[in-house]
Coordinates of C-alpha atoms in Angstrom, one line a residue:
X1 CA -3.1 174.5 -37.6
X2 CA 0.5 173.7 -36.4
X3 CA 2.0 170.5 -37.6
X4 CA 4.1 168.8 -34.6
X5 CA 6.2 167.1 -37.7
X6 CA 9.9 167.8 -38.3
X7 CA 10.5 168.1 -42.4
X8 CA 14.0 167.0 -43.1
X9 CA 13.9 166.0 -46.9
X10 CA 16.3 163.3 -47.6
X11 CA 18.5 164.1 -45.2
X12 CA 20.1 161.3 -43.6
X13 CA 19.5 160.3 -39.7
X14 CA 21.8 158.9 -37.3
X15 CA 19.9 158.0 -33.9
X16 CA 22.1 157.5 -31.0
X17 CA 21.6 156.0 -28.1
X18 CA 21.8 157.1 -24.1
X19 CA 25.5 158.5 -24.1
X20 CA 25.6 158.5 -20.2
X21 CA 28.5 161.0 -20.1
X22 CA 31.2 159.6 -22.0
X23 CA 32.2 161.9 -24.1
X24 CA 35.2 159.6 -25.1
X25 CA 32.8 157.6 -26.3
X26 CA 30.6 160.0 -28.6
X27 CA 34.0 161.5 -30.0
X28 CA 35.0 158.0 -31.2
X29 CA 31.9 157.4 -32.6
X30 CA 31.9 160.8 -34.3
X31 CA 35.3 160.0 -36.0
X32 CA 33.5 156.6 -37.3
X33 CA 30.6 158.2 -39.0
X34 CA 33.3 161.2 -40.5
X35 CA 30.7 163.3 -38.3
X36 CA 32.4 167.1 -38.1
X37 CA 31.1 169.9 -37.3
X38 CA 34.5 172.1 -38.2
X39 CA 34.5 170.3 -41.6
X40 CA 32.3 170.8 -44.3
X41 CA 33.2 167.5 -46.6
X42 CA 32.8 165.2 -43.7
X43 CA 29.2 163.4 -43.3
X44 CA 27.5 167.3 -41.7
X45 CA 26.7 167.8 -45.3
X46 CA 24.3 164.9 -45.6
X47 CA 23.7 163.8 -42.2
X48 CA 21.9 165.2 -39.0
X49 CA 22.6 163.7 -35.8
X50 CA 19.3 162.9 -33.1
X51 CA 20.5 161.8 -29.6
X52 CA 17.7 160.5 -28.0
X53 CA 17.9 161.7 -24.4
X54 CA 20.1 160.1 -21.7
X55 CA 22.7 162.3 -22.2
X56 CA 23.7 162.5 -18.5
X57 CA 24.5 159.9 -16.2
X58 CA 22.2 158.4 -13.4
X59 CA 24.9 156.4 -11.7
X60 CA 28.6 156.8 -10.2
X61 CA 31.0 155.3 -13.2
X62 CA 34.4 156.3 -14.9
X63 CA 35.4 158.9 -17.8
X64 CA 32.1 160.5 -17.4
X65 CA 32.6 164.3 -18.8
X66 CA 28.8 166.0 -18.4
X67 CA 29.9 169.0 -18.7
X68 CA 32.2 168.6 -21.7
X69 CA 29.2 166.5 -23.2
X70 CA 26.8 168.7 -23.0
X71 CA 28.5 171.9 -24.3
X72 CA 29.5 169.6 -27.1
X73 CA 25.8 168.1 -28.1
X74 CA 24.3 171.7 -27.6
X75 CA 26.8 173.2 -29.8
X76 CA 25.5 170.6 -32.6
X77 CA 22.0 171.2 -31.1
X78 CA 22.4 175.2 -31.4
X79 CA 24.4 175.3 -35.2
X80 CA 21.4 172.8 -37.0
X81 CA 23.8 169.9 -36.8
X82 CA 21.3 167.8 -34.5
X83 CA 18.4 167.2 -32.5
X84 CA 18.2 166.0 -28.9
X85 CA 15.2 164.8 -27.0
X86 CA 14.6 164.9 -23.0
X87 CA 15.4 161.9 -21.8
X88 CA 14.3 160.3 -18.1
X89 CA 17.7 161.5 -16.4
X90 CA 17.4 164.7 -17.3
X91 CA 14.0 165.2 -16.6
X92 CA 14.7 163.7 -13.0
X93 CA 17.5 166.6 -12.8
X94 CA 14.6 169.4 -13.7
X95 CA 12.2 167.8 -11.2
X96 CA 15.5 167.9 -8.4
X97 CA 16.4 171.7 -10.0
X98 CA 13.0 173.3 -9.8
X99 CA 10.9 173.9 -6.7
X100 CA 7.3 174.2 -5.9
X101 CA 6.2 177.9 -5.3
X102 CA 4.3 177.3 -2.3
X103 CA 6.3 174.4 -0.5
X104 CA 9.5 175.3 -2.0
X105 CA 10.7 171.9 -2.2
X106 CA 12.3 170.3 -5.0
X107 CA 9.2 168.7 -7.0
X108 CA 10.5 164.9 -7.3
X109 CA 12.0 165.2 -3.8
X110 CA 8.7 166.0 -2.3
X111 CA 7.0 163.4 -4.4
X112 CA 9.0 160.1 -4.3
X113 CA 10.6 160.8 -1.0
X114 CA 8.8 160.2 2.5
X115 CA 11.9 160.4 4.7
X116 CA 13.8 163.8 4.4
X117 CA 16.9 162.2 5.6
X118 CA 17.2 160.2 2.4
X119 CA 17.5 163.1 0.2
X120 CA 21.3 164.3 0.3
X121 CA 22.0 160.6 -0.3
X122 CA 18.9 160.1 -3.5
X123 CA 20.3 163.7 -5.9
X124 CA 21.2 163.0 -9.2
X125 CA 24.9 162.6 -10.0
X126 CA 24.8 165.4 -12.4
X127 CA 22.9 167.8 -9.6
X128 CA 26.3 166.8 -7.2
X129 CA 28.7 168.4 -9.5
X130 CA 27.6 171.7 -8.7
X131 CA 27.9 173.9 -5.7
X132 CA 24.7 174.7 -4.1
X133 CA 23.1 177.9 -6.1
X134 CA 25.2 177.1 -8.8
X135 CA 24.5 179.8 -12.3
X136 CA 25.8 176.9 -14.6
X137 CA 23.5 174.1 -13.1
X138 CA 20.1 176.3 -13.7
X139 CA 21.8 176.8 -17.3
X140 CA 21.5 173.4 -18.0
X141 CA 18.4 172.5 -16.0
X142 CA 17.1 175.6 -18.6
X143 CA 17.9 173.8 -21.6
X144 CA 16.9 170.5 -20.6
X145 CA 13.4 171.8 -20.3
X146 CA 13.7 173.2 -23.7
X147 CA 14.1 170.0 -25.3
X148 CA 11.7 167.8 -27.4
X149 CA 9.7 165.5 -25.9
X150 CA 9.4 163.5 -29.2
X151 CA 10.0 164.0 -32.9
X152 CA 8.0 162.9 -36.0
X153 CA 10.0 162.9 -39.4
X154 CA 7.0 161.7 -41.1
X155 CA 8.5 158.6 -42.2
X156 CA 10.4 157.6 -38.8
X157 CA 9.9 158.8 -35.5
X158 CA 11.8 158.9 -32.2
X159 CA 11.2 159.4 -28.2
X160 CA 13.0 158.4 -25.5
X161 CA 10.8 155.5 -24.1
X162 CA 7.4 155.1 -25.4
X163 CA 5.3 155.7 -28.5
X164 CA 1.6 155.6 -28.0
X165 CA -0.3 157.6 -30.2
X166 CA -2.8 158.1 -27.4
X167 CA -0.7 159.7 -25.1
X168 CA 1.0 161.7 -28.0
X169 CA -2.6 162.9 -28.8
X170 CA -3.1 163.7 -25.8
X171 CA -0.2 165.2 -24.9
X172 CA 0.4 167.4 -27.9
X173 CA -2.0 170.4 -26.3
X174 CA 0.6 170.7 -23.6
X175 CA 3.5 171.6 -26.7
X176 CA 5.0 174.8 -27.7
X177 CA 4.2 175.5 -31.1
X178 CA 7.1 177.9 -31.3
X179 CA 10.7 177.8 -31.9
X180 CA 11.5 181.1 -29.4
X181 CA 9.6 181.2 -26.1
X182 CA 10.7 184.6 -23.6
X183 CA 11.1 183.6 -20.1
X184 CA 9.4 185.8 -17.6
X185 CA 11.9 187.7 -15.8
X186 CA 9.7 190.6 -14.4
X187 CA 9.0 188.5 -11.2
X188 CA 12.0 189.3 -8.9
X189 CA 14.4 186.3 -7.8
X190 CA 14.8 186.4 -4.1
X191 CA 17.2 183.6 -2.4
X192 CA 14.2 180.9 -1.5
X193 CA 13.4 180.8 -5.0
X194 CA 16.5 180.6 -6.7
X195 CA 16.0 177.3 -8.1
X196 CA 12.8 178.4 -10.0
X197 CA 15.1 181.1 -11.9
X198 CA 14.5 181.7 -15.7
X199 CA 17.5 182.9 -17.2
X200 CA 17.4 185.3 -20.2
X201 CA 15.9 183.9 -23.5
X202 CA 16.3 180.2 -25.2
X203 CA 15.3 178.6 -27.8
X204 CA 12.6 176.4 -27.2
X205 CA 12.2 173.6 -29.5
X206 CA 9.0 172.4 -31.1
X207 CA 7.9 169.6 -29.1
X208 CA 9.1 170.8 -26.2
X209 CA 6.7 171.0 -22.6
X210 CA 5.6 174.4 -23.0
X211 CA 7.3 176.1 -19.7
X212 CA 4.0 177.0 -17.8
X213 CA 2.8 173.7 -17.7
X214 CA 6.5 171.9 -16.0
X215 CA 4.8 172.2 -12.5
X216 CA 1.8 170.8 -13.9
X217 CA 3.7 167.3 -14.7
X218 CA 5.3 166.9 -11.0
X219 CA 1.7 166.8 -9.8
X220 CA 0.7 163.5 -9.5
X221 CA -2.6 164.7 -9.5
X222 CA -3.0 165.8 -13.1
X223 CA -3.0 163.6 -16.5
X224 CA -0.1 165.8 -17.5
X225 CA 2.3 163.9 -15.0
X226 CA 1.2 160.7 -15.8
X227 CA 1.5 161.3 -19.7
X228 CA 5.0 162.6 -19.6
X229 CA 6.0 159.3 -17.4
X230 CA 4.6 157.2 -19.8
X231 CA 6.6 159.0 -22.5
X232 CA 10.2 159.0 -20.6
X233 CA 9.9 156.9 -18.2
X234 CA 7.6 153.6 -19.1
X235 CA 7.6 151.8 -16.0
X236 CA 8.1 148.4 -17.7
X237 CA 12.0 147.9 -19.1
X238 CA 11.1 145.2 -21.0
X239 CA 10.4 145.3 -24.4
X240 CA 7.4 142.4 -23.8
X241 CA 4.1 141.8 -26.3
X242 CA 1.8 143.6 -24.2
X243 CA 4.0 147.1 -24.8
X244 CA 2.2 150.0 -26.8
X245 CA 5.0 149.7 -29.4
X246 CA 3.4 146.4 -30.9
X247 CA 0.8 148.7 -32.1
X248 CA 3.0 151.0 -34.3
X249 CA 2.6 151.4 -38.0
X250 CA 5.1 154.0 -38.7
X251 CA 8.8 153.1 -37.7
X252 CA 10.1 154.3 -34.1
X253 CA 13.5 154.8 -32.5
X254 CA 14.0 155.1 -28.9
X255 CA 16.3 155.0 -26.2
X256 CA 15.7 154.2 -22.4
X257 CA 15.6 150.4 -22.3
X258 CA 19.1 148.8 -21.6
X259 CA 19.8 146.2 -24.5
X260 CA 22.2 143.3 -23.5
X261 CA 22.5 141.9 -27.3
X262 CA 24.7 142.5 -30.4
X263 CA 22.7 145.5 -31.7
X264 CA 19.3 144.8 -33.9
X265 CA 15.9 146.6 -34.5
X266 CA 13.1 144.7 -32.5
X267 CA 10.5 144.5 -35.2
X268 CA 10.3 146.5 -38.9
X269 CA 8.4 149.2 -37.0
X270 CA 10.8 149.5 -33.6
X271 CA 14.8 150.3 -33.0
X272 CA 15.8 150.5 -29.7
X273 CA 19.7 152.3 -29.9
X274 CA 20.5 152.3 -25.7
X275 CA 23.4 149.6 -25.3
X276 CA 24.4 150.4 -22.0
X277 CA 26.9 152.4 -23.3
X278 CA 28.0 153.8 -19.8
X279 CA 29.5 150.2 -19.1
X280 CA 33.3 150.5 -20.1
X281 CA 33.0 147.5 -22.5
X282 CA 29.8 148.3 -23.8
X283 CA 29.5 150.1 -27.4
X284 CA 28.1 153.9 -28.0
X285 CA 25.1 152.8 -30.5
X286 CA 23.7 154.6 -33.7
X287 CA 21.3 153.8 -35.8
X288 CA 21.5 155.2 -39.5
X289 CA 18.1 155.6 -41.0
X290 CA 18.6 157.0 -44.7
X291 CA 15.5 158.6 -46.1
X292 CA 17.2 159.3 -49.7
X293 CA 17.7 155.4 -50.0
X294 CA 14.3 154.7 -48.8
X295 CA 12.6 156.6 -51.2
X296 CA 14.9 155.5 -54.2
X297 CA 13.0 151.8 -53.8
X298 CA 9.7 153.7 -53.8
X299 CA 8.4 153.0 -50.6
X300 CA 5.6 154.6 -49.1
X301 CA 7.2 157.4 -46.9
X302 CA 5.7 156.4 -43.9
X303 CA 2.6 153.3 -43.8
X304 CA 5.2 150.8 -45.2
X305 CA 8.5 152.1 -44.1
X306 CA 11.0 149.2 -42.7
X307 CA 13.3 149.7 -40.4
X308 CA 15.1 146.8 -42.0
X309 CA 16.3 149.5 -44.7
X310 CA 18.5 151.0 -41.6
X311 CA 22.0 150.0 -40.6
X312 CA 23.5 150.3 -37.0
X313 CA 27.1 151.9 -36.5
X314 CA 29.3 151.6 -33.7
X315 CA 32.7 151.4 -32.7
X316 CA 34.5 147.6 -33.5
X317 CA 31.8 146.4 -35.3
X318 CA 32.4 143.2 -37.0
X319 CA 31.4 142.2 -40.3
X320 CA 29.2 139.6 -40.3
X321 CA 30.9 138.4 -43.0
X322 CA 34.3 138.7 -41.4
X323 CA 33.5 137.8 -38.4
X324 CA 31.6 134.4 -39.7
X325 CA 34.9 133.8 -41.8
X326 CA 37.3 133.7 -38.9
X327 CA 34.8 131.6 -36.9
X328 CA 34.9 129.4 -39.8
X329 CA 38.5 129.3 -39.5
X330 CA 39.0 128.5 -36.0
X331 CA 36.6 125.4 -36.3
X332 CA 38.3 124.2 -39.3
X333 CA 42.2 124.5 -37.2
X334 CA 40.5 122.7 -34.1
X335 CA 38.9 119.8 -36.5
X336 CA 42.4 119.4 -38.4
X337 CA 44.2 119.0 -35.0
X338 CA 41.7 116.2 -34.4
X339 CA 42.5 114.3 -37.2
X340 CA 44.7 110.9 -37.2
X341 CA 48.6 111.2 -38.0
X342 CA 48.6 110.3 -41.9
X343 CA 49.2 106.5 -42.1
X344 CA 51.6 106.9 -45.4
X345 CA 55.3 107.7 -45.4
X346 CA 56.5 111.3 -46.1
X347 CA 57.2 110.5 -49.6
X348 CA 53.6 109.5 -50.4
X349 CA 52.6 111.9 -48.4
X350 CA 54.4 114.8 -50.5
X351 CA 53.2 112.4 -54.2
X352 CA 49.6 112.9 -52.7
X353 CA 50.0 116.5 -51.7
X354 CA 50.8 117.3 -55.2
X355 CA 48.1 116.1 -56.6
X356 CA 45.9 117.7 -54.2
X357 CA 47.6 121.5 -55.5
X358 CA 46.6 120.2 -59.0
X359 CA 42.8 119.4 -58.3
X360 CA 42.0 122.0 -55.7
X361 CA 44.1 124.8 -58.4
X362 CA 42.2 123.7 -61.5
X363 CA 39.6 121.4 -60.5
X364 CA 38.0 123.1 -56.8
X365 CA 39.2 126.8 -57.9
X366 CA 36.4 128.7 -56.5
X367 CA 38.1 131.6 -57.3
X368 CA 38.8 130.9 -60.9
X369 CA 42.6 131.8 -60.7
X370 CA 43.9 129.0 -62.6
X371 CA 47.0 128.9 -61.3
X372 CA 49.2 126.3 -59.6
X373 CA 50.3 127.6 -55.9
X374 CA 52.7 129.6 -54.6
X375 CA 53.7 130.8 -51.0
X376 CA 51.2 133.8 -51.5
X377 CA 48.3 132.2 -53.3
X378 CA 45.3 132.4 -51.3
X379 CA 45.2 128.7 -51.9
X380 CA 48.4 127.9 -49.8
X381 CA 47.4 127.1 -46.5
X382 CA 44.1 124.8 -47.4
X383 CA 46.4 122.3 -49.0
X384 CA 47.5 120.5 -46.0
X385 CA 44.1 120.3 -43.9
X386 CA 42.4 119.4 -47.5
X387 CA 45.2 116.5 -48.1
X388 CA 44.5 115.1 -44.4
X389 CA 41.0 115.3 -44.4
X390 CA 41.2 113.3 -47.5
X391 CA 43.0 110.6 -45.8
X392 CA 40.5 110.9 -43.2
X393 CA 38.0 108.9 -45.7
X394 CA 36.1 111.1 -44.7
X395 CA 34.2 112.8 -47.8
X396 CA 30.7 114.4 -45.9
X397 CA 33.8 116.1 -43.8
X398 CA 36.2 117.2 -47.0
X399 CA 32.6 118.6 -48.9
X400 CA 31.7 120.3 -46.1
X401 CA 35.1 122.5 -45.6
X402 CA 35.6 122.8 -49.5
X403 CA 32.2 124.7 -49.6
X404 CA 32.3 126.5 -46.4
X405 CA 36.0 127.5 -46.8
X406 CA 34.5 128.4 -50.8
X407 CA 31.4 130.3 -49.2
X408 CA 32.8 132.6 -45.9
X409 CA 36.7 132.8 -46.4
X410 CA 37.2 133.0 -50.4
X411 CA 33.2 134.7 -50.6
X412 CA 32.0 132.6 -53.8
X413 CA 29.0 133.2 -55.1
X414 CA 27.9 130.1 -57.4
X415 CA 24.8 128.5 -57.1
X416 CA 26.1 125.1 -58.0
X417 CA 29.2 125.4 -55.1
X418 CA 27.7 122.6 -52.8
X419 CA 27.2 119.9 -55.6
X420 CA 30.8 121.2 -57.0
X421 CA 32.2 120.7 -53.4
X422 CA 30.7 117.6 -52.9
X423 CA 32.2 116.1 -56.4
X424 CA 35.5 117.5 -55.4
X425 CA 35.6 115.9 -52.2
X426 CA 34.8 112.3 -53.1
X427 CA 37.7 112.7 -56.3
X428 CA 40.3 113.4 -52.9
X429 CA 39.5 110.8 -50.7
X430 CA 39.3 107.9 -53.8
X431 CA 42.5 109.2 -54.6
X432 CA 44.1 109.3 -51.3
X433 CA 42.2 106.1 -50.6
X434 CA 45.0 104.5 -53.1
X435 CA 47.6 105.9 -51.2
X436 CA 46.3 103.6 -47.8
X437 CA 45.9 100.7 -50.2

């Protein structure tokens, strides 16, 4: 019996998200991973790429290249370098692309579309690059069709929209089982039915709808249709309780649902990698699932997989560590400024400042340098907010930035830093306390 599964062994998996068209956008990601496909010691020799549909465009925008894109994605497709599945814009280009043979009309045209007026104005972007008849256009709307509906790595899954393993039952008969499917090309191609022209042989990917059944899912009439919309096309965006992917049990990455949030997986089971990356300031979005790691903590390979053992990629992405740091340092200058002029004189001041260097270099030293300071010391430029603070009086203040400063900026990692802080910061402010005296 034919397994719908894809075997990849530990190979690692990046998922990324709806591209959109921008090209400039995949490249840079690319170049972040160490993804190419023209070098053998980048991250091709450990790494397979899935893009999970959305390739092309459904509205107007800038620095959208389709056609660049999509020679580009099936060049990794074609060479082993990565998997693609059928997203909802591309499916909407096949249902634009191919025509019924009775009616002749463009199935989703016919469908969705009462007034015949509307149509020029409702085609696809993508379908408006081409000249009417257009070879290349039936090229692509070709290999569109030839893509994976879904694909099952045993131990993480992907689709574009929706997982339900009733639908995927049920859809599964519908499948090819084969990795080359002939087109028929005996039946001659006359002008009317251009659009429904097969061209040559493709590859057909497992998973993919096998090509007699495509008129079958524009008829609204047959389970097929409503099957593959609940696939692509799941006609709630929101990722709400009452989805079918609260009912998963192995781990599933999709694309489809716009995400307006600093990239995260939903729950242990559910990643969602679309980021609205066609919005200039919005981020191209991977997810990096590593099956070598996963099975190096001997979890079950697919019952009790977590999606917490993934990482998400993309291009600026701050640290949380770094980027909690420099937070940490812009409160800290905004509380200093608030602080009271220092009422000692400038000699004190400088008497009381020494003695600060000496406790916070040998006394605080998170670090462990043990070392007075210098212009260069990573110590430096703490000693003037620590000696105002601690003429502040205020010691619940001082603790607090010794062992957040300690913590996010210098990154110590002692369990006993808070009580050391807190002893630290009541020695400043009873000695600066003689100082007001």
């Amino acid at each position: 019996m034919h397994s719908h599964k894809t075997t990849i062994d530990n190979t690692s998996l990046y998922f990324i998200g709806d591209v959109y068209g921008r090209l400039d956008k995949l490249n840079d990601l690319l170049v972040e991973i160490d993804f190419d496909i023209n070098d053998p010691e980048s991250s091709i020799q450990f790494v397979k790429l899935v893009f999970c549909g959305n390739l092309i465009a459904a509205n107007p925008g800038e620095n959208i290249e389709h056609i660049a894109l999509l020679t580009l994605i099936k060049e990794m497709v074609d060479k082993g370098f990565a998997y693609c599945l059928l997203g909802s814009n591309e499916f909407e280009v096949i249902g634009w692309s191919k025509h019924h043979p009775i009616t002749d009309k463009p199935y989703l045209p016919e469908i969705m579309i009462d007034n015949p007026n509307e149509l020029s104005q409702q085609r696809p972007i993508f379908i408006q690059e081409f000249d009417q008849g257009d070879e290349q256009l039936f090229k692509w709307v070709d290999w569109f069709m030839a893509l994976p509906i879904y694909l099952d790595f045993e131990h993480i899954r992907a689709i574009h929209a929706c997982w339900d393993n009733n639908v995927i039952n049920q859809l599964n008969p519908y499948l090819s089982i084969k990795e080359l499917e002939e087109h028929d090309n005996a039946q001659s191609v006359s002008s009317k039915s251009q659009a429904n022209a097969v061209h040559n042989v493709s590859l057909i990917a497992p998973n993919s709808l096998s090509q007699q059944f495509w008129p079958a899912t524009f008829d609204t009439s047959h389970p097929l249709s409503s099957l593959m919309a609940n696939c692509l096309n799941y006609p709630n965006l929101q990722l709400t309780d009452t989805h079918p992917h609260q009912q998963l049990s192995v781990p599933v990455v999709i694309g489809h649902y716009p995400q307006d949030s600093f990239p995260d997986i939903q729950n242990e089971h559910l990643v969602c990698v679309n980021y609205n990356a066609g919005t200039e300031d919005y981020p191209l979005v991977s997810f990096a699932w590593h099956q070598g790691r996963k099975k190096s903590i001997e979890v079950d390979c697919a019952e009790n997989a977590k999606l917490s053992l993934g990482e998400f990629c993309f291009i600026d992405q701050p640290s949380a560590d770094e980027h909690i740091a420099d937070g940490v340092e812009s409160l800290f200058e905004g509380l200093i400024k608030l602080l009271p002029e220092p009422t000692i004189d400038q000699s004190s001041f400088e008497q009381l400042t020494s003695t600060v260097i000496h406790c916070v270099c040998f006394d605080w030293d998170p670090l462990g340098l043990n070392q007075t300071v210098h212009s260069r010391h990573p110590y430096a430029a703490l000693i003037e907010p620590i000696t105002l603070l601690a003429l502040s009086q205020d010691s619940e203040q001082l603790s607090a930035y010794l062992a957040v400063i300690a913590r996010y900026q210098l990154e110590t990692e002692s369990d006993n830093l808070e009580n050391h802080c807190l002893k630290i910061a009541f020695k400043l402010t009873r000695l600066a306390k003689t100082y007001l005296d």
